[in-house]
């Protein structure tokens, strides 16, 4: 009887380990990207690898884990999750109804302590500042939120696209997002 109990115990451990392995493979697949995007800084410069104006099929080729397009009426969106800045981020790709990429937006998926968000915001400012020079910064209450958070945003105009880094500061937490869009200039 002792051997039977021991075998059941080992079988239970093997089942748990197999489940953990499947979960890990699912997370890896969800964040899978081609080799040129997997480099440490390349996600932060994604618009240089996947240019604005690209079609969905070419983006999907670079990011196999990209979701199917979702029609939102005025545009179409696809997304995937990945790890960036040691955080989990949702990356959204917005396409015109004519299949032209016009926006790539990263949003960290968990609400951050504002000191952590401020630190990451500063790192993004330093990173993009080293690549694109001086930025413009704005700070204003976000009129679309309740209660009104403070919304800080830094912008770089590169000639090919605009880089935007935003930090929404609420009373108890912050939401950090950044991305690339067609330049408004």
Short mmCIF file of N, CA, C and O in Angstrom, two decimals, residues 92-163:
data_model
loop_
_atom_site.label_atom_id
_atom_site.label_comp_id
_atom_site.label_asym_id
_atom_site.label_seq_id
_atom_site.Cartn_x
_atom_site.Cartn_y
_atom_site.Cartn_z
N UNK A 92 -0.74 47.33 -28.62
CA UNK A 92 -1.85 47.46 -29.57
C UNK A 92 -1.36 48.08 -30.86
O UNK A 92 -0.58 49.04 -30.84
N UNK A 93 -1.82 47.53 -31.96
CA UNK A 93 -1.54 48.04 -33.29
C UNK A 93 -2.86 48.52 -33.88
O UNK A 93 -3.80 47.74 -33.99
N UNK A 94 -2.94 49.79 -34.23
CA UNK A 94 -4.15 50.35 -34.80
C UNK A 94 -3.95 50.57 -36.30
O UNK A 94 -2.95 51.16 -36.72
N UNK A 95 -4.91 50.08 -37.08
CA UNK A 95 -4.87 50.16 -38.53
C UNK A 95 -6.08 50.95 -39.02
O UNK A 95 -7.17 50.85 -38.45
N UNK A 96 -5.88 51.70 -40.08
CA UNK A 96 -7.02 52.35 -40.73
C UNK A 96 -7.89 51.25 -41.35
O UNK A 96 -7.45 50.10 -41.48
N UNK A 97 -9.09 51.59 -41.74
CA UNK A 97 -9.95 50.60 -42.40
C UNK A 97 -9.36 50.20 -43.75
O UNK A 97 -9.75 49.17 -44.30
N UNK A 98 -8.39 50.96 -44.26
CA UNK A 98 -7.71 50.63 -45.51
C UNK A 98 -6.44 49.80 -45.25
O UNK A 98 -5.59 49.68 -46.14
N UNK A 99 -6.27 49.27 -44.03
CA UNK A 99 -5.16 48.39 -43.66
C UNK A 99 -3.81 49.09 -43.64
O UNK A 99 -2.81 48.56 -44.13
N UNK A 100 -3.74 50.27 -43.05
CA UNK A 100 -2.49 50.99 -42.92
C UNK A 100 -2.24 51.27 -41.43
O UNK A 100 -3.04 51.94 -40.78
N UNK A 101 -1.14 50.73 -40.90
CA UNK A 101 -0.79 50.92 -39.49
C UNK A 101 -0.54 52.40 -39.20
O UNK A 101 0.27 53.03 -39.86
N UNK A 102 -1.27 52.95 -38.23
CA UNK A 102 -1.06 54.36 -37.89
C UNK A 102 -0.67 54.59 -36.44
O UNK A 102 -0.29 55.70 -36.06
N UNK A 103 -0.72 53.54 -35.59
CA UNK A 103 -0.41 53.73 -34.18
C UNK A 103 0.04 52.41 -33.58
O UNK A 103 -0.58 51.37 -33.83
N UNK A 104 1.11 52.45 -32.77
CA UNK A 104 1.56 51.31 -31.96
C UNK A 104 1.61 51.82 -30.53
O UNK A 104 2.28 52.80 -30.24
N UNK A 105 0.89 51.16 -29.62
CA UNK A 105 0.81 51.66 -28.25
C UNK A 105 1.10 50.54 -27.25
O UNK A 105 0.50 49.47 -27.31
N UNK A 106 2.04 50.79 -26.34
CA UNK A 106 2.38 49.90 -25.24
C UNK A 106 1.67 50.41 -23.98
O UNK A 106 1.73 51.61 -23.69
N UNK A 107 1.04 49.52 -23.24
CA UNK A 107 0.46 49.87 -21.95
C UNK A 107 0.84 48.78 -20.95
O UNK A 107 0.59 47.60 -21.22
N UNK A 108 1.45 49.17 -19.85
CA UNK A 108 1.77 48.17 -18.82
C UNK A 108 0.46 47.65 -18.26
O UNK A 108 -0.46 48.43 -17.98
N UNK A 109 0.37 46.34 -18.09
CA UNK A 109 -0.91 45.72 -17.78
C UNK A 109 -1.31 45.79 -16.32
O UNK A 109 -2.44 45.50 -15.98
N UNK A 110 -0.39 46.18 -15.44
CA UNK A 110 -0.81 46.32 -14.04
C UNK A 110 -0.61 47.76 -13.60
O UNK A 110 0.28 48.46 -14.09
N UNK A 111 -1.47 48.19 -12.72
CA UNK A 111 -1.33 49.53 -12.15
C UNK A 111 -0.07 49.55 -11.30
O UNK A 111 0.17 48.63 -10.52
N UNK A 112 0.72 50.58 -11.46
CA UNK A 112 2.00 50.66 -10.78
C UNK A 112 1.95 51.63 -9.62
O UNK A 112 1.21 52.61 -9.64
N UNK A 113 2.80 51.37 -8.63
CA UNK A 113 3.07 52.38 -7.61
C UNK A 113 3.65 53.57 -8.37
O UNK A 113 4.47 53.41 -9.28
N UNK A 114 3.24 54.77 -8.02
CA UNK A 114 3.65 55.94 -8.80
C UNK A 114 5.15 56.19 -8.78
O UNK A 114 5.70 56.70 -9.76
N UNK A 115 5.84 55.78 -7.73
CA UNK A 115 7.30 55.95 -7.73
C UNK A 115 7.95 55.03 -8.77
O UNK A 115 8.91 55.42 -9.43
N UNK A 116 7.40 53.82 -8.95
CA UNK A 116 7.89 52.90 -9.98
C UNK A 116 7.56 53.47 -11.36
O UNK A 116 8.42 53.50 -12.25
N UNK A 117 6.34 53.94 -11.55
CA UNK A 117 5.94 54.52 -12.84
C UNK A 117 6.79 55.74 -13.17
O UNK A 117 7.22 55.91 -14.32
N UNK A 118 7.05 56.60 -12.18
CA UNK A 118 7.90 57.78 -12.42
C UNK A 118 9.30 57.38 -12.84
O UNK A 118 9.90 57.99 -13.73
N UNK A 119 9.85 56.34 -12.20
CA UNK A 119 11.18 55.86 -12.56
C UNK A 119 11.21 55.33 -13.99
O UNK A 119 12.12 55.65 -14.77
N UNK A 120 10.22 54.52 -14.35
CA UNK A 120 10.15 53.99 -15.72
C UNK A 120 9.91 55.10 -16.73
O UNK A 120 10.47 55.10 -17.83
N UNK A 121 9.07 56.07 -16.38
CA UNK A 121 8.82 57.23 -17.24
C UNK A 121 10.14 57.96 -17.51
O UNK A 121 10.46 58.31 -18.65
N UNK A 122 10.93 58.17 -16.46
CA UNK A 122 12.24 58.81 -16.62
C UNK A 122 13.19 57.99 -17.49
O UNK A 122 13.93 58.54 -18.31
N UNK A 123 13.17 56.66 -17.33
CA UNK A 123 14.02 55.80 -18.17
C UNK A 123 13.61 55.89 -19.63
O UNK A 123 14.47 55.92 -20.52
N UNK A 124 12.29 55.94 -19.89
CA UNK A 124 11.83 56.08 -21.27
C UNK A 124 12.22 57.44 -21.83
O UNK A 124 12.64 57.55 -22.99
N UNK A 125 12.12 58.50 -21.02
CA UNK A 125 12.56 59.82 -21.47
C UNK A 125 14.04 59.80 -21.82
O UNK A 125 14.45 60.34 -22.85
N UNK A 126 14.86 59.18 -20.97
CA UNK A 126 16.29 59.09 -21.23
C UNK A 126 16.58 58.29 -22.50
O UNK A 126 17.40 58.69 -23.32
N UNK A 127 15.89 57.15 -22.65
CA UNK A 127 16.12 56.29 -23.81
C UNK A 127 15.76 57.02 -25.11
O UNK A 127 16.57 57.12 -26.03
N UNK A 128 14.53 57.55 -25.17
CA UNK A 128 14.11 58.22 -26.40
C UNK A 128 14.86 59.54 -26.60
O UNK A 128 15.13 59.93 -27.73
N UNK A 129 15.21 60.20 -25.52
CA UNK A 129 16.02 61.41 -25.63
C UNK A 129 17.38 61.13 -26.25
O UNK A 129 17.88 61.91 -27.05
N UNK A 130 17.98 59.98 -25.90
CA UNK A 130 19.29 59.63 -26.48
C UNK A 130 19.17 59.29 -27.96
O UNK A 130 20.13 59.44 -28.71
N UNK A 131 18.00 58.86 -28.38
CA UNK A 131 17.79 58.50 -29.79
C UNK A 131 17.28 59.67 -30.62
O UNK A 131 17.65 59.81 -31.78
N UNK A 132 16.40 60.50 -30.03
CA UNK A 132 15.69 61.51 -30.83
C UNK A 132 15.87 62.94 -30.33
O UNK A 132 15.25 63.85 -30.85
N UNK A 133 16.67 63.13 -29.30
CA UNK A 133 16.94 64.48 -28.82
C UNK A 133 15.91 64.99 -27.82
O UNK A 133 15.21 64.23 -27.15
N UNK A 134 15.84 66.31 -27.74
CA UNK A 134 14.97 66.98 -26.76
C UNK A 134 13.50 66.65 -27.00
O UNK A 134 13.06 66.54 -28.12
N UNK A 135 12.77 66.55 -25.92
CA UNK A 135 11.34 66.26 -25.99
C UNK A 135 10.54 67.45 -25.51
O UNK A 135 11.05 68.35 -24.84
N UNK A 136 9.28 67.45 -25.87
CA UNK A 136 8.32 68.42 -25.32
C UNK A 136 7.53 67.70 -24.25
O UNK A 136 7.13 66.55 -24.44
N UNK A 137 7.30 68.38 -23.13
CA UNK A 137 6.54 67.74 -22.04
C UNK A 137 5.34 68.59 -21.69
O UNK A 137 5.42 69.82 -21.64
N UNK A 138 4.22 67.91 -21.46
CA UNK A 138 2.98 68.57 -21.04
C UNK A 138 2.50 67.88 -19.76
O UNK A 138 2.75 66.71 -19.55
N UNK A 139 1.80 68.63 -18.95
CA UNK A 139 1.16 68.05 -17.76
C UNK A 139 -0.19 68.72 -17.62
O UNK A 139 -0.29 69.94 -17.64
N UNK A 140 -1.23 67.89 -17.51
CA UNK A 140 -2.58 68.46 -17.41
C UNK A 140 -3.50 67.45 -16.75
O UNK A 140 -3.24 66.25 -16.80
N UNK A 141 -4.57 67.91 -16.17
CA UNK A 141 -5.58 66.96 -15.70
C UNK A 141 -6.22 66.29 -16.91
O UNK A 141 -6.37 66.89 -17.96
N UNK A 142 -6.54 65.01 -16.76
CA UNK A 142 -7.19 64.27 -17.84
C UNK A 142 -8.70 64.45 -17.68
O UNK A 142 -9.30 63.91 -16.77
N UNK A 143 -9.34 65.24 -18.58
CA UNK A 143 -10.75 65.53 -18.41
C UNK A 143 -11.66 64.33 -18.63
O UNK A 143 -12.81 64.34 -18.23
N UNK A 144 -11.14 63.25 -19.20
CA UNK A 144 -11.96 62.06 -19.45
C UNK A 144 -12.00 61.09 -18.29
O UNK A 144 -12.67 60.07 -18.35
N UNK A 145 -11.26 61.35 -17.24
CA UNK A 145 -11.19 60.41 -16.12
C UNK A 145 -11.86 60.99 -14.89
O UNK A 145 -12.00 62.19 -14.75
N UNK A 146 -12.30 60.12 -14.03
CA UNK A 146 -12.94 60.56 -12.80
C UNK A 146 -12.45 59.68 -11.67
O UNK A 146 -12.55 58.46 -11.77
N UNK A 147 -11.92 60.17 -10.58
CA UNK A 147 -11.56 61.58 -10.42
C UNK A 147 -10.41 61.91 -11.35
O UNK A 147 -9.66 61.06 -11.78
N UNK A 148 -10.25 63.18 -11.65
CA UNK A 148 -9.29 63.61 -12.65
C UNK A 148 -7.85 63.31 -12.22
O UNK A 148 -7.38 63.84 -11.24
N UNK A 149 -7.16 62.45 -12.98
CA UNK A 149 -5.74 62.23 -12.66
C UNK A 149 -4.90 63.30 -13.35
O UNK A 149 -5.39 64.06 -14.18
N UNK A 150 -3.66 63.33 -12.98
CA UNK A 150 -2.71 64.18 -13.69
C UNK A 150 -2.12 63.33 -14.82
O UNK A 150 -1.72 62.19 -14.60
N UNK A 151 -2.13 63.87 -16.01
CA UNK A 151 -1.59 63.17 -17.16
C UNK A 151 -0.34 63.89 -17.62
O UNK A 151 -0.39 65.06 -17.98
N UNK A 152 0.81 63.21 -17.52
CA UNK A 152 2.07 63.77 -18.00
C UNK A 152 2.42 63.08 -19.30
O UNK A 152 2.30 61.86 -19.42
N UNK A 153 2.86 63.86 -20.28
CA UNK A 153 3.22 63.28 -21.57
C UNK A 153 4.48 63.96 -22.10
O UNK A 153 4.65 65.17 -21.95
N UNK A 154 5.36 63.14 -22.67
CA UNK A 154 6.55 63.63 -23.37
C UNK A 154 6.43 63.22 -24.82
O UNK A 154 5.98 62.11 -25.12
N UNK A 155 6.85 64.12 -25.74
CA UNK A 155 6.74 63.86 -27.18
C UNK A 155 8.05 64.15 -27.88
O UNK A 155 8.72 65.13 -27.57
N UNK A 156 8.36 63.31 -28.84
CA UNK A 156 9.48 63.51 -29.74
C UNK A 156 8.93 63.47 -31.16
O UNK A 156 8.17 62.56 -31.50
N UNK A 157 9.33 64.40 -31.99
CA UNK A 157 8.94 64.41 -33.39
C UNK A 157 10.17 64.01 -34.20
O UNK A 157 11.15 64.75 -34.24
N UNK A 158 10.14 62.83 -34.80
CA UNK A 158 11.34 62.27 -35.44
C UNK A 158 11.41 62.55 -36.93
O UNK A 158 12.45 62.28 -37.53
N UNK A 159 10.35 63.03 -37.53
CA UNK A 159 10.30 63.17 -38.99
C UNK A 159 9.55 62.02 -39.62
O UNK A 159 8.76 62.21 -40.54
N UNK A 160 9.77 60.79 -39.12
CA UNK A 160 9.04 59.62 -39.63
C UNK A 160 7.80 59.32 -38.80
O UNK A 160 6.81 58.82 -39.30
N UNK A 161 7.87 59.61 -37.51
CA UNK A 161 6.76 59.33 -36.59
C UNK A 161 6.94 60.17 -35.34
O UNK A 161 7.98 60.79 -35.13
N UNK A 162 5.92 60.14 -34.51
CA UNK A 162 5.95 60.83 -33.23
C UNK A 162 6.02 59.77 -32.13
O UNK A 162 5.30 58.78 -32.18
N UNK A 163 6.91 59.96 -31.17
CA UNK A 163 6.99 59.08 -30.00
C UNK A 163 6.27 59.79 -28.86
O UNK A 163 6.52 60.97 -28.60
#
